[in-house]
JSON list of C-alpha atoms and ligand atoms in Angstrom, two decimals:
[
{"chain": "A", "resi": 1, "resn": "MET", "atom": "CA", "xyz": [-30.92, -275.07, 18.17]},
{"chain": "A", "resi": 2, "resn": "ARG", "atom": "CA", "xyz": [-33.39, -273.41, 15.99]},
{"chain": "A", "resi": 3, "resn": "ILE", "atom": "CA", "xyz": [-31.05, -271.38, 13.66]},
{"chain": "A", "resi": 4, "resn": "LEU", "atom": "CA", "xyz": [-31.58, -268.83, 10.80]},
{"chain": "A", "resi": 5, "resn": "VAL", "atom": "CA", "xyz": [-29.54, -268.94, 8.00]},
{"chain": "A", "resi": 6, "resn": "ILE", "atom": "CA", "xyz": [-30.43, -265.71, 5.65]},
{"chain": "A", "resi": 7, "resn": "GLY", "atom": "CA", "xyz": [-28.97, -266.70, 2.12]},
{"chain": "A", "resi": 8, "resn": "THR", "atom": "CA", "xyz": [-29.16, -270.14, 0.50]},
{"chain": "A", "resi": 9, "resn": "GLY", "atom": "CA", "xyz": [-26.42, -269.53, -1.79]},
{"chain": "A", "resi": 10, "resn": "THR", "atom": "CA", "xyz": [-23.08, -271.13, -2.60]},
{"chain": "A", "resi": 11, "resn": "ILE", "atom": "CA", "xyz": [-22.12, -269.85, 1.48]},
{"chain": "A", "resi": 12, "resn": "GLY", "atom": "CA", "xyz": [-25.58, -270.30, 2.78]},
{"chain": "A", "resi": 13, "resn": "ARG", "atom": "CA", "xyz": [-26.05, -273.77, 1.93]},
{"chain": "A", "resi": 14, "resn": "ALA", "atom": "CA", "xyz": [-22.82, -274.99, 3.02]},
{"chain": "A", "resi": 15, "resn": "VAL", "atom": "CA", "xyz": [-23.62, -273.15, 6.32]},
{"chain": "A", "resi": 16, "resn": "ALA", "atom": "CA", "xyz": [-27.27, -274.74, 6.40]},
{"chain": "A", "resi": 17, "resn": "THR", "atom": "CA", "xyz": [-25.21, -278.57, 5.61]},
{"chain": "A", "resi": 18, "resn": "ALA", "atom": "CA", "xyz": [-22.51, -278.18, 8.12]},
{"chain": "A", "resi": 19, "resn": "LEU", "atom": "CA", "xyz": [-25.11, -277.01, 10.87]},
{"chain": "A", "resi": 20, "resn": "SER", "atom": "CA", "xyz": [-28.13, -279.39, 10.56]},
{"chain": "A", "resi": 21, "resn": "ALA", "atom": "CA", "xyz": [-27.05, -282.11, 12.01]},
{"chain": "A", "resi": 22, "resn": "GLY", "atom": "CA", "xyz": [-29.18, -282.06, 15.95]},
{"chain": "A", "resi": 23, "resn": "ASN", "atom": "CA", "xyz": [-30.39, -278.38, 15.19]},
{"chain": "A", "resi": 24, "resn": "GLU", "atom": "CA", "xyz": [-33.43, -276.82, 13.35]},
{"chain": "A", "resi": 25, "resn": "ILE", "atom": "CA", "xyz": [-32.18, -274.68, 10.39]},
{"chain": "A", "resi": 26, "resn": "ILE", "atom": "CA", "xyz": [-34.64, -272.26, 8.86]},
{"chain": "A", "resi": 27, "resn": "SER", "atom": "CA", "xyz": [-33.71, -270.68, 5.81]},
{"chain": "A", "resi": 28, "resn": "ALA", "atom": "CA", "xyz": [-34.57, -267.41, 4.46]},
{"chain": "A", "resi": 29, "resn": "SER", "atom": "CA", "xyz": [-34.18, -265.16, 0.98]},
{"chain": "A", "resi": 30, "resn": "LEU", "atom": "CA", "xyz": [-34.77, -262.84, -1.21]},
{"chain": "A", "resi": 31, "resn": "ARG", "atom": "CA", "xyz": [-36.67, -265.01, -3.31]},
{"chain": "A", "resi": 32, "resn": "SER", "atom": "CA", "xyz": [-35.74, -269.20, -3.36]},
{"chain": "A", "resi": 33, "resn": "ALA", "atom": "CA", "xyz": [-36.28, -270.14, 0.14]},
{"chain": "A", "resi": 34, "resn": "THR", "atom": "CA", "xyz": [-39.33, -270.66, 1.88]},
{"chain": "A", "resi": 35, "resn": "VAL", "atom": "CA", "xyz": [-39.15, -267.63, 4.37]},
{"chain": "A", "resi": 36, "resn": "LYS", "atom": "CA", "xyz": [-38.47, -264.66, 1.93]},
{"chain": "A", "resi": 37, "resn": "VAL", "atom": "CA", "xyz": [-36.56, -261.17, 3.09]},
{"chain": "A", "resi": 38, "resn": "ASP", "atom": "CA", "xyz": [-35.12, -259.02, 1.64]},
{"chain": "A", "resi": 39, "resn": "ILE", "atom": "CA", "xyz": [-32.30, -257.75, 3.82]},
{"chain": "A", "resi": 40, "resn": "ALA", "atom": "CA", "xyz": [-32.03, -254.06, 1.99]},
{"chain": "A", "resi": 41, "resn": "ASP", "atom": "CA", "xyz": [-35.78, -253.52, 3.17]},
{"chain": "A", "resi": 42, "resn": "PRO", "atom": "CA", "xyz": [-35.89, -252.92, 7.48]},
{"chain": "A", "resi": 43, "resn": "ALA", "atom": "CA", "xyz": [-39.52, -253.65, 7.27]},
{"chain": "A", "resi": 44, "resn": "SER", "atom": "CA", "xyz": [-39.18, -257.03, 5.45]},
{"chain": "A", "resi": 45, "resn": "ILE", "atom": "CA", "xyz": [-36.41, -258.07, 8.42]},
{"chain": "A", "resi": 46, "resn": "GLN", "atom": "CA", "xyz": [-38.50, -257.21, 11.30]},
{"chain": "A", "resi": 47, "resn": "ARG", "atom": "CA", "xyz": [-41.21, -258.61, 9.46]},
{"chain": "A", "resi": 48, "resn": "MET", "atom": "CA", "xyz": [-39.43, -261.83, 9.22]},
{"chain": "A", "resi": 49, "resn": "TYR", "atom": "CA", "xyz": [-38.28, -261.87, 12.74]},
{"chain": "A", "resi": 50, "resn": "ARG", "atom": "CA", "xyz": [-41.79, -261.35, 13.84]},
{"chain": "A", "resi": 51, "resn": "SER", "atom": "CA", "xyz": [-43.13, -264.28, 11.97]},
{"chain": "A", "resi": 52, "resn": "LEU", "atom": "CA", "xyz": [-40.05, -266.47, 13.26]},
{"chain": "A", "resi": 53, "resn": "GLY", "atom": "CA", "xyz": [-40.47, -266.48, 17.14]},
{"chain": "A", "resi": 54, "resn": "THR", "atom": "CA", "xyz": [-37.49, -267.00, 19.67]},
{"chain": "A", "resi": 55, "resn": "LEU", "atom": "CA", "xyz": [-33.83, -267.94, 17.74]},
{"chain": "A", "resi": 56, "resn": "ASP", "atom": "CA", "xyz": [-31.01, -269.63, 19.25]},
{"chain": "A", "resi": 57, "resn": "ALA", "atom": "CA", "xyz": [-28.61, -268.11, 16.11]},
{"chain": "A", "resi": 58, "resn": "VAL", "atom": "CA", "xyz": [-28.92, -266.00, 13.42]},
{"chain": "A", "resi": 59, "resn": "VAL", "atom": "CA", "xyz": [-26.23, -266.45, 10.54]},
{"chain": "A", "resi": 60, "resn": "CYS", "atom": "CA", "xyz": [-26.19, -263.82, 7.67]},
{"chain": "A", "resi": 61, "resn": "ALA", "atom": "CA", "xyz": [-24.85, -265.53, 4.66]},
{"chain": "A", "resi": 62, "resn": "ALA", "atom": "CA", "xyz": [-26.67, -262.75, 2.20]},
{"chain": "A", "resi": 63, "resn": "GLY", "atom": "CA", "xyz": [-26.15, -259.17, 0.56]},
{"chain": "A", "resi": 64, "resn": "GLN", "atom": "CA", "xyz": [-24.70, -257.76, -2.57]},
{"chain": "A", "resi": 65, "resn": "ALA", "atom": "CA", "xyz": [-22.18, -254.86, -3.29]},
{"chain": "A", "resi": 66, "resn": "LYS", "atom": "CA", "xyz": [-21.11, -253.94, -6.71]},
{"chain": "A", "resi": 67, "resn": "PHE", "atom": "CA", "xyz": [-18.10, -254.77, -8.10]},
{"chain": "A", "resi": 68, "resn": "ALA", "atom": "CA", "xyz": [-16.71, -252.27, -10.80]},
{"chain": "A", "resi": 69, "resn": "PRO", "atom": "CA", "xyz": [-13.94, -249.77, -11.38]},
{"chain": "A", "resi": 70, "resn": "LEU", "atom": "CA", "xyz": [-14.03, -247.18, -9.29]},
{"chain": "A", "resi": 71, "resn": "ILE", "atom": "CA", "xyz": [-14.15, -244.63, -12.08]},
{"chain": "A", "resi": 72, "resn": "GLN", "atom": "CA", "xyz": [-17.62, -245.90, -13.21]},
{"chain": "A", "resi": 73, "resn": "LEU", "atom": "CA", "xyz": [-18.97, -246.64, -9.78]},
{"chain": "A", "resi": 74, "resn": "SER", "atom": "CA", "xyz": [-21.98, -244.09, -9.24]},
{"chain": "A", "resi": 75, "resn": "ASP", "atom": "CA", "xyz": [-23.89, -242.65, -6.34]},
{"chain": "A", "resi": 76, "resn": "ALA", "atom": "CA", "xyz": [-26.48, -245.31, -7.23]},
{"chain": "A", "resi": 77, "resn": "ASP", "atom": "CA", "xyz": [-24.23, -248.35, -7.04]},
{"chain": "A", "resi": 78, "resn": "PHE", "atom": "CA", "xyz": [-22.63, -247.23, -3.45]},
{"chain": "A", "resi": 79, "resn": "THR", "atom": "CA", "xyz": [-26.22, -246.55, -2.45]},
{"chain": "A", "resi": 80, "resn": "PHE", "atom": "CA", "xyz": [-27.29, -249.93, -3.36]},
{"chain": "A", "resi": 81, "resn": "SER", "atom": "CA", "xyz": [-24.11, -251.28, -1.84]},
{"chain": "A", "resi": 82, "resn": "LEU", "atom": "CA", "xyz": [-24.38, -249.50, 1.23]},
{"chain": "A", "resi": 83, "resn": "ASP", "atom": "CA", "xyz": [-28.27, -250.28, 2.17]},
{"chain": "A", "resi": 84, "resn": "ASN", "atom": "CA", "xyz": [-27.83, -254.12, 0.65]},
{"chain": "A", "resi": 85, "resn": "LYS", "atom": "CA", "xyz": [-25.07, -255.79, 1.94]},
{"chain": "A", "resi": 86, "resn": "LEU", "atom": "CA", "xyz": [-23.82, -253.04, 5.08]},
{"chain": "A", "resi": 87, "resn": "MET", "atom": "CA", "xyz": [-27.16, -251.87, 6.41]},
{"chain": "A", "resi": 88, "resn": "GLY", "atom": "CA", "xyz": [-28.81, -255.05, 5.59]},
{"chain": "A", "resi": 89, "resn": "GLN", "atom": "CA", "xyz": [-26.22, -257.04, 7.78]},
{"chain": "A", "resi": 90, "resn": "VAL", "atom": "CA", "xyz": [-26.46, -254.17, 10.22]},
{"chain": "A", "resi": 91, "resn": "ASN", "atom": "CA", "xyz": [-29.95, -254.31, 10.77]},
{"chain": "A", "resi": 92, "resn": "VAL", "atom": "CA", "xyz": [-30.32, -257.99, 10.96]},
{"chain": "A", "resi": 93, "resn": "VAL", "atom": "CA", "xyz": [-28.56, -257.50, 14.26]},
{"chain": "A", "resi": 94, "resn": "ARG", "atom": "CA", "xyz": [-29.99, -254.54, 15.44]},
{"chain": "A", "resi": 95, "resn": "PHE", "atom": "CA", "xyz": [-33.47, -256.16, 14.58]},
{"chain": "A", "resi": 96, "resn": "GLY", "atom": "CA", "xyz": [-32.06, -259.23, 15.90]},
{"chain": "A", "resi": 97, "resn": "PHE", "atom": "CA", "xyz": [-31.34, -258.90, 19.15]},
{"chain": "A", "resi": 98, "resn": "GLU", "atom": "CA", "xyz": [-34.78, -259.32, 20.83]},
{"chain": "A", "resi": 99, "resn": "HIS", "atom": "CA", "xyz": [-35.44, -262.36, 18.87]},
{"chain": "A", "resi": 100, "resn": "VAL", "atom": "CA", "xyz": [-32.30, -264.60, 20.21]},
{"chain": "A", "resi": 101, "resn": "GLN", "atom": "CA", "xyz": [-31.97, -266.28, 23.22]},
{"chain": "A", "resi": 102, "resn": "ASP", "atom": "CA", "xyz": [-29.85, -265.34, 26.24]},
{"chain": "A", "resi": 103, "resn": "GLY", "atom": "CA", "xyz": [-26.29, -266.50, 25.31]},
{"chain": "A", "resi": 104, "resn": "GLY", "atom": "CA", "xyz": [-27.44, -267.08, 21.36]},
{"chain": "A", "resi": 105, "resn": "SER", "atom": "CA", "xyz": [-25.03, -265.28, 18.36]},
{"chain": "A", "resi": 106, "resn": "ILE", "atom": "CA", "xyz": [-25.64, -263.38, 15.16]},
{"chain": "A", "resi": 107, "resn": "THR", "atom": "CA", "xyz": [-22.78, -263.92, 12.45]},
{"chain": "A", "resi": 108, "resn": "LEU", "atom": "CA", "xyz": [-22.40, -261.89, 9.59]},
{"chain": "A", "resi": 109, "resn": "THR", "atom": "CA", "xyz": [-20.78, -262.10, 6.33]},
{"chain": "A", "resi": 110, "resn": "ALA", "atom": "CA", "xyz": [-17.94, -259.81, 5.45]},
{"chain": "A", "resi": 111, "resn": "GLY", "atom": "CA", "xyz": [-15.00, -260.94, 2.72]},
{"chain": "A", "resi": 112, "resn": "SER", "atom": "CA", "xyz": [-11.21, -261.09, 2.42]},
{"chain": "A", "resi": 113, "resn": "LEU", "atom": "CA", "xyz": [-11.58, -257.82, -0.32]},
{"chain": "A", "resi": 114, "resn": "ALA", "atom": "CA", "xyz": [-11.74, -256.18, 3.14]},
{"chain": "A", "resi": 115, "resn": "GLN", "atom": "CA", "xyz": [-7.84, -256.54, 3.81]},
{"chain": "A", "resi": 116, "resn": "THR", "atom": "CA", "xyz": [-6.66, -257.46, 0.44]},
{"chain": "A", "resi": 117, "resn": "PRO", "atom": "CA", "xyz": [-8.43, -255.11, -2.15]},
{"chain": "A", "resi": 118, "resn": "THR", "atom": "CA", "xyz": [-8.24, -256.05, -5.76]},
{"chain": "A", "resi": 119, "resn": "ARG", "atom": "CA", "xyz": [-9.11, -253.47, -9.05]},
{"chain": "A", "resi": 120, "resn": "GLY", "atom": "CA", "xyz": [-12.79, -253.21, -8.58]},
{"chain": "A", "resi": 121, "resn": "SER", "atom": "CA", "xyz": [-13.72, -253.96, -5.28]},
{"chain": "A", "resi": 122, "resn": "ALA", "atom": "CA", "xyz": [-13.58, -250.83, -4.00]},
{"chain": "A", "resi": 123, "resn": "ALA", "atom": "CA", "xyz": [-17.80, -250.36, -2.98]},
{"chain": "A", "resi": 124, "resn": "VAL", "atom": "CA", "xyz": [-17.02, -254.34, -1.98]},
{"chain": "A", "resi": 125, "resn": "SER", "atom": "CA", "xyz": [-13.83, -253.58, 0.27]},
{"chain": "A", "resi": 126, "resn": "LEU", "atom": "CA", "xyz": [-15.43, -250.42, 1.92]},
{"chain": "A", "resi": 127, "resn": "VAL", "atom": "CA", "xyz": [-18.94, -252.18, 2.92]},
{"chain": "A", "resi": 128, "resn": "ASN", "atom": "CA", "xyz": [-16.79, -255.31, 3.98]},
{"chain": "A", "resi": 129, "resn": "ALA", "atom": "CA", "xyz": [-14.39, -253.20, 6.31]},
{"chain": "A", "resi": 130, "resn": "GLY", "atom": "CA", "xyz": [-17.31, -251.54, 7.63]},
{"chain": "A", "resi": 131, "resn": "LEU", "atom": "CA", "xyz": [-19.02, -254.62, 8.41]},
{"chain": "A", "resi": 132, "resn": "GLU", "atom": "CA", "xyz": [-15.91, -256.10, 10.09]},
{"chain": "A", "resi": 133, "resn": "GLY", "atom": "CA", "xyz": [-15.90, -252.66, 12.54]},
{"chain": "A", "resi": 134, "resn": "PHE", "atom": "CA", "xyz": [-19.77, -252.81, 13.15]},
{"chain": "A", "resi": 135, "resn": "ALA", "atom": "CA", "xyz": [-19.72, -256.57, 14.71]},
{"chain": "A", "resi": 136, "resn": "ARG", "atom": "CA", "xyz": [-16.86, -255.73, 17.09]},
{"chain": "A", "resi": 137, "resn": "ALA", "atom": "CA", "xyz": [-18.49, -252.46, 18.17]},
{"chain": "A", "resi": 138, "resn": "ALA", "atom": "CA", "xyz": [-22.04, -254.28, 17.95]},
{"chain": "A", "resi": 139, "resn": "ALA", "atom": "CA", "xyz": [-20.90, -257.14, 20.09]},
{"chain": "A", "resi": 140, "resn": "LEU", "atom": "CA", "xyz": [-20.20, -254.90, 22.93]},
{"chain": "A", "resi": 141, "resn": "GLU", "atom": "CA", "xyz": [-23.74, -253.46, 23.32]},
{"chain": "A", "resi": 142, "resn": "ALA", "atom": "CA", "xyz": [-25.24, -256.83, 22.28]},
{"chain": "A", "resi": 143, "resn": "PRO", "atom": "CA", "xyz": [-27.60, -257.49, 25.49]},
{"chain": "A", "resi": 144, "resn": "ARG", "atom": "CA", "xyz": [-27.93, -261.01, 27.35]},
{"chain": "A", "resi": 145, "resn": "LYS", "atom": "CA", "xyz": [-24.83, -262.25, 26.34]},
{"chain": "A", "resi": 146, "resn": "ILE", "atom": "CA", "xyz": [-25.15, -262.29, 22.54]},
{"chain": "A", "resi": 147, "resn": "ARG", "atom": "CA", "xyz": [-22.00, -263.48, 20.54]},
{"chain": "A", "resi": 148, "resn": "VAL", "atom": "CA", "xyz": [-21.61, -261.10, 17.06]},
{"chain": "A", "resi": 149, "resn": "ASN", "atom": "CA", "xyz": [-19.21, -262.07, 15.08]},
{"chain": "A", "resi": 150, "resn": "ALA", "atom": "CA", "xyz": [-18.25, -261.57, 11.61]},
{"chain": "A", "resi": 151, "resn": "VAL", "atom": "CA", "xyz": [-16.76, -264.06, 8.73]},
{"chain": "A", "resi": 152, "resn": "SER", "atom": "CA", "xyz": [-14.48, -262.72, 6.29]},
{"chain": "A", "resi": 153, "resn": "PRO", "atom": "CA", "xyz": [-14.52, -265.43, 3.76]},
{"chain": "A", "resi": 154, "resn": "PRO", "atom": "CA", "xyz": [-11.77, -265.61, 1.00]},
{"chain": "A", "resi": 155, "resn": "TRP", "atom": "CA", "xyz": [-12.81, -266.45, -2.59]},
{"chain": "A", "resi": 156, "resn": "VAL", "atom": "CA", "xyz": [-15.06, -269.47, -2.55]},
{"chain": "A", "resi": 157, "resn": "THR", "atom": "CA", "xyz": [-13.91, -272.20, -4.84]},
{"chain": "A", "resi": 158, "resn": "GLU", "atom": "CA", "xyz": [-17.21, -273.05, -6.43]},
{"chain": "A", "resi": 159, "resn": "THR", "atom": "CA", "xyz": [-17.89, -269.32, -7.05]},
{"chain": "A", "resi": 160, "resn": "LEU", "atom": "CA", "xyz": [-14.68, -268.98, -8.71]},
{"chain": "A", "resi": 161, "resn": "GLN", "atom": "CA", "xyz": [-15.43, -272.20, -10.85]},
{"chain": "A", "resi": 162, "resn": "ALA", "atom": "CA", "xyz": [-18.81, -270.73, -11.99]},
{"chain": "A", "resi": 163, "resn": "LEU", "atom": "CA", "xyz": [-17.09, -267.66, -12.72]},
{"chain": "A", "resi": 164, "resn": "ASN", "atom": "CA", "xyz": [-14.44, -269.45, -14.56]},
{"chain": "A", "resi": 165, "resn": "MET", "atom": "CA", "xyz": [-11.58, -267.88, -12.87]},
{"chain": "A", "resi": 166, "resn": "ASP", "atom": "CA", "xyz": [-8.01, -269.60, -11.19]},
{"chain": "A", "resi": 167, "resn": "LEU", "atom": "CA", "xyz": [-8.80, -271.54, -8.37]},
{"chain": "A", "resi": 168, "resn": "SER", "atom": "CA", "xyz": [-5.83, -271.27, -6.70]},
{"chain": "A", "resi": 169, "resn": "GLN", "atom": "CA", "xyz": [-6.74, -268.60, -4.26]},
{"chain": "A", "resi": 170, "resn": "GLY", "atom": "CA", "xyz": [-9.81, -270.25, -2.77]},
{"chain": "A", "resi": 171, "resn": "LEU", "atom": "CA", "xyz": [-11.50, -272.47, -0.39]},
{"chain": "A", "resi": 172, "resn": "PRO", "atom": "CA", "xyz": [-14.50, -274.83, -0.75]},
{"chain": "A", "resi": 173, "resn": "ALA", "atom": "CA", "xyz": [-17.43, -273.56, 0.41]},
{"chain": "A", "resi": 174, "resn": "ALA", "atom": "CA", "xyz": [-17.91, -276.69, 2.80]},
{"chain": "A", "resi": 175, "resn": "VAL", "atom": "CA", "xyz": [-14.39, -275.32, 4.31]},
{"chain": "A", "resi": 176, "resn": "VAL", "atom": "CA", "xyz": [-15.63, -271.94, 4.81]},
{"chain": "A", "resi": 177, "resn": "ALA", "atom": "CA", "xyz": [-18.58, -273.05, 6.54]},
{"chain": "A", "resi": 178, "resn": "ARG", "atom": "CA", "xyz": [-16.23, -274.35, 9.31]},
{"chain": "A", "resi": 179, "resn": "ALA", "atom": "CA", "xyz": [-16.17, -270.63, 9.82]},
{"chain": "A", "resi": 180, "resn": "TYR", "atom": "CA", "xyz": [-19.60, -269.77, 10.62]},
{"chain": "A", "resi": 181, "resn": "VAL", "atom": "CA", "xyz": [-19.62, -272.99, 12.58]},
{"chain": "A", "resi": 182, "resn": "ARG", "atom": "CA", "xyz": [-17.54, -271.90, 15.25]},
{"chain": "A", "resi": 183, "resn": "SER", "atom": "CA", "xyz": [-18.82, -268.70, 15.15]},
{"chain": "A", "resi": 184, "resn": "VAL", "atom": "CA", "xyz": [-22.74, -270.30, 15.93]},
{"chain": "A", "resi": 185, "resn": "THR", "atom": "CA", "xyz": [-21.37, -273.49, 18.57]},
{"chain": "A", "resi": 186, "resn": "GLY", "atom": "CA", "xyz": [-18.08, -271.91, 20.31]},
{"chain": "A", "resi": 187, "resn": "SER", "atom": "CA", "xyz": [-17.58, -268.95, 22.56]},
{"chain": "A", "resi": 188, "resn": "ASP", "atom": "CA", "xyz": [-15.98, -266.24, 19.95]},
{"chain": "A", "resi": 189, "resn": "THR", "atom": "CA", "xyz": [-17.52, -262.53, 19.99]},
{"chain": "A", "resi": 190, "resn": "ARG", "atom": "CA", "xyz": [-16.37, -259.46, 18.69]},
{"chain": "A", "resi": 191, "resn": "SER", "atom": "CA", "xyz": [-14.40, -261.66, 16.39]},
{"chain": "A", "resi": 192, "resn": "THR", "atom": "CA", "xyz": [-13.77, -261.70, 12.72]},
{"chain": "A", "resi": 193, "resn": "LEU", "atom": "CA", "xyz": [-13.29, -265.41, 11.48]},
{"chain": "A", "resi": 194, "resn": "LYS", "atom": "CA", "xyz": [-11.19, -266.29, 8.79]},
{"chain": "A", "resi": 195, "resn": "PRO", "atom": "CA", "xyz": [-12.12, -269.41, 7.27]},
{"chain": "A", "resi": 196, "resn": "SER", "atom": "CA", "xyz": [-8.57, -271.32, 6.49]},
{"chain": "A", "resi": 197, "resn": "PRO", "atom": "CA", "xyz": [-7.82, -274.92, 4.98]},
{"chain": "B", "resi": 201, "resn": "NAP", "atom": "N1", "xyz": [-18.93, -266.94, -2.62]},
{"chain": "B", "resi": 201, "resn": "NAP", "atom": "C1", "xyz": [-17.61, -266.29, -2.73]},
{"chain": "B", "resi": 201, "resn": "NAP", "atom": "O1", "xyz": [-16.31, -266.07, -3.13]},
{"chain": "B", "resi": 201, "resn": "NAP", "atom": "C2", "xyz": [-17.37, -264.88, -1.50]},
{"chain": "B", "resi": 201, "resn": "NAP", "atom": "C3", "xyz": [-16.73, -264.77, -0.78]},
{"chain": "B", "resi": 201, "resn": "NAP", "atom": "C4", "xyz": [-16.56, -263.60, -0.18]},
{"chain": "B", "resi": 201, "resn": "NAP", "atom": "C5", "xyz": [-17.88, -263.30, 0.08]},
{"chain": "B", "resi": 201, "resn": "NAP", "atom": "N2", "xyz": [-18.74, -263.51, -0.18]},
{"chain": "B", "resi": 201, "resn": "NAP", "atom": "C6", "xyz": [-20.13, -263.06, 0.53]},
{"chain": "B", "resi": 201, "resn": "NAP", "atom": "O2", "xyz": [-21.08, -264.11, 1.08]},
{"chain": "B", "resi": 201, "resn": "NAP", "atom": "C7", "xyz": [-22.44, -263.66, 0.77]},
{"chain": "B", "resi": 201, "resn": "NAP", "atom": "C8", "xyz": [-22.79, -264.90, 0.07]},
{"chain": "B", "resi": 201, "resn": "NAP", "atom": "O3", "xyz": [-22.01, -265.32, -0.72]},
{"chain": "B", "resi": 201, "resn": "NAP", "atom": "P1", "xyz": [-22.77, -266.70, -1.91]},
{"chain": "B", "resi": 201, "resn": "NAP", "atom": "O4", "xyz": [-21.77, -266.75, -2.82]},
{"chain": "B", "resi": 201, "resn": "NAP", "atom": "O5", "xyz": [-23.48, -267.47, -0.96]},
{"chain": "B", "resi": 201, "resn": "NAP", "atom": "O6", "xyz": [-23.92, -265.68, -2.91]},
{"chain": "B", "resi": 201, "resn": "NAP", "atom": "P2", "xyz": [-24.77, -266.20, -3.87]},
{"chain": "B", "resi": 201, "resn": "NAP", "atom": "O7", "xyz": [-24.15, -267.63, -3.64]},
{"chain": "B", "resi": 201, "resn": "NAP", "atom": "O8", "xyz": [-25.03, -265.38, -4.52]},
{"chain": "B", "resi": 201, "resn": "NAP", "atom": "O9", "xyz": [-25.94, -266.63, -2.87]},
{"chain": "B", "resi": 201, "resn": "NAP", "atom": "C9", "xyz": [-26.50, -265.37, -2.56]},
{"chain": "B", "resi": 201, "resn": "NAP", "atom": "C10", "xyz": [-27.74, -265.59, -1.46]},
{"chain": "B", "resi": 201, "resn": "NAP", "atom": "O10", "xyz": [-28.04, -264.48, -0.77]},
{"chain": "B", "resi": 201, "resn": "NAP", "atom": "C11", "xyz": [-29.80, -264.09, -1.06]},
{"chain": "B", "resi": 201, "resn": "NAP", "atom": "N3", "xyz": [-29.81, -262.60, -1.30]},
{"chain": "B", "resi": 201, "resn": "NAP", "atom": "C12", "xyz": [-29.55, -261.80, -2.13]},
{"chain": "B", "resi": 201, "resn": "NAP", "atom": "N4", "xyz": [-29.75, -260.57, -1.97]},
{"chain": "B", "resi": 201, "resn": "NAP", "atom": "C13", "xyz": [-30.67, -260.48, -0.75]},
{"chain": "B", "resi": 201, "resn": "NAP", "atom": "C14", "xyz": [-31.66, -259.62, -0.15]},
{"chain": "B", "resi": 201, "resn": "NAP", "atom": "N5", "xyz": [-31.36, -258.26, -0.58]},
{"chain": "B", "resi": 201, "resn": "NAP", "atom": "N6", "xyz": [-31.89, -260.26, 1.16]},
{"chain": "B", "resi": 201, "resn": "NAP", "atom": "C15", "xyz": [-32.01, -261.58, 1.47]},
{"chain": "B", "resi": 201, "resn": "NAP", "atom": "N7", "xyz": [-31.16, -262.62, 0.60]},
{"chain": "B", "resi": 201, "resn": "NAP", "atom": "C16", "xyz": [-30.64, -262.20, -0.36]},
{"chain": "B", "resi": 201, "resn": "NAP", "atom": "C17", "xyz": [-29.91, -264.78, -2.34]},
{"chain": "B", "resi": 201, "resn": "NAP", "atom": "O11", "xyz": [-30.90, -265.39, -2.40]},
{"chain": "B", "resi": 201, "resn": "NAP", "atom": "P3", "xyz": [-32.16, -265.83, -3.51]},
{"chain": "B", "resi": 201, "resn": "NAP", "atom": "O12", "xyz": [-31.52, -267.18, -3.78]},
{"chain": "B", "resi": 201, "resn": "NAP", "atom": "O13", "xyz": [-33.19, -265.88, -3.24]},
{"chain": "B", "resi": 201, "resn": "NAP", "atom": "O14", "xyz": [-32.24, -264.75, -4.85]},
{"chain": "B", "resi": 201, "resn": "NAP", "atom": "C18", "xyz": [-29.13, -266.13, -2.08]},
{"chain": "B", "resi": 201, "resn": "NAP", "atom": "O15", "xyz": [-29.82, -266.87, -1.54]},
{"chain": "B", "resi": 201, "resn": "NAP", "atom": "C19", "xyz": [-22.24, -262.38, 0.08]},
{"chain": "B", "resi": 201, "resn": "NAP", "atom": "O16", "xyz": [-22.43, -261.25, 0.69]},
{"chain": "B", "resi": 201, "resn": "NAP", "atom": "C20", "xyz": [-20.92, -262.67, -0.40]},
{"chain": "B", "resi": 201, "resn": "NAP", "atom": "O17", "xyz": [-20.39, -260.85, -0.88]},
{"chain": "B", "resi": 201, "resn": "NAP", "atom": "C21", "xyz": [-18.76, -264.80, -0.95]}
]
């Protein structure tokens, strides 16, 4: 398969590694990958797709949302979060349909803060829950049997380590990546896949 993986960070790297055997992985990201894309900019997503030709699968493991106490979240913080992690991934699907093969797949990244919020997660929880709903609905209207799923990762162990946080809640990126592999290689659609040990 020709698989586009947007995001080369903690999760994107693990997903690319997990899918690398027997597949062509094309990595894209804001700054560090060879293929550059800013998912917050619809024209940038369209340019990327046009430059790549036909794909069998697209995985998006990119998208930022602002984590801060609700009282401190500004209009700009909400706009940033909605434009970036939410509409960025919505547009990866909308513009991706015409570039994905019959029966291919598009996999988005939400996050467990949708279902299990913490103080400071209001914008992130909003965006993650929106992504779950969008993936379920978009899959209904996907052309040519293209499948659409969201993965909802819990905290990733490597991220908790980098932030010096309690590691007990996390799952290693390699374990999280298995949910993406299932979405790309299996038959799920309209699903929110929750990585588990
Ligand atoms: N890590 C966790 O614990 C965790 C848990 C649940 C959900 N998530 C979600 O999973 C996604 C990936 O997380 P991560 O931990 O792998 O992040 P990360 O290590 O910070 O990496 C983020 C990646 O996304 C790329 N990126 C950022 N903004 C972009 C944009 N506007 N357009 C295109 N690419 C962009 C970055 O590109 P450059 O490297 O080029 O800058 C980088 O490759 C995020 O949406 C995050 O909210 C993460």
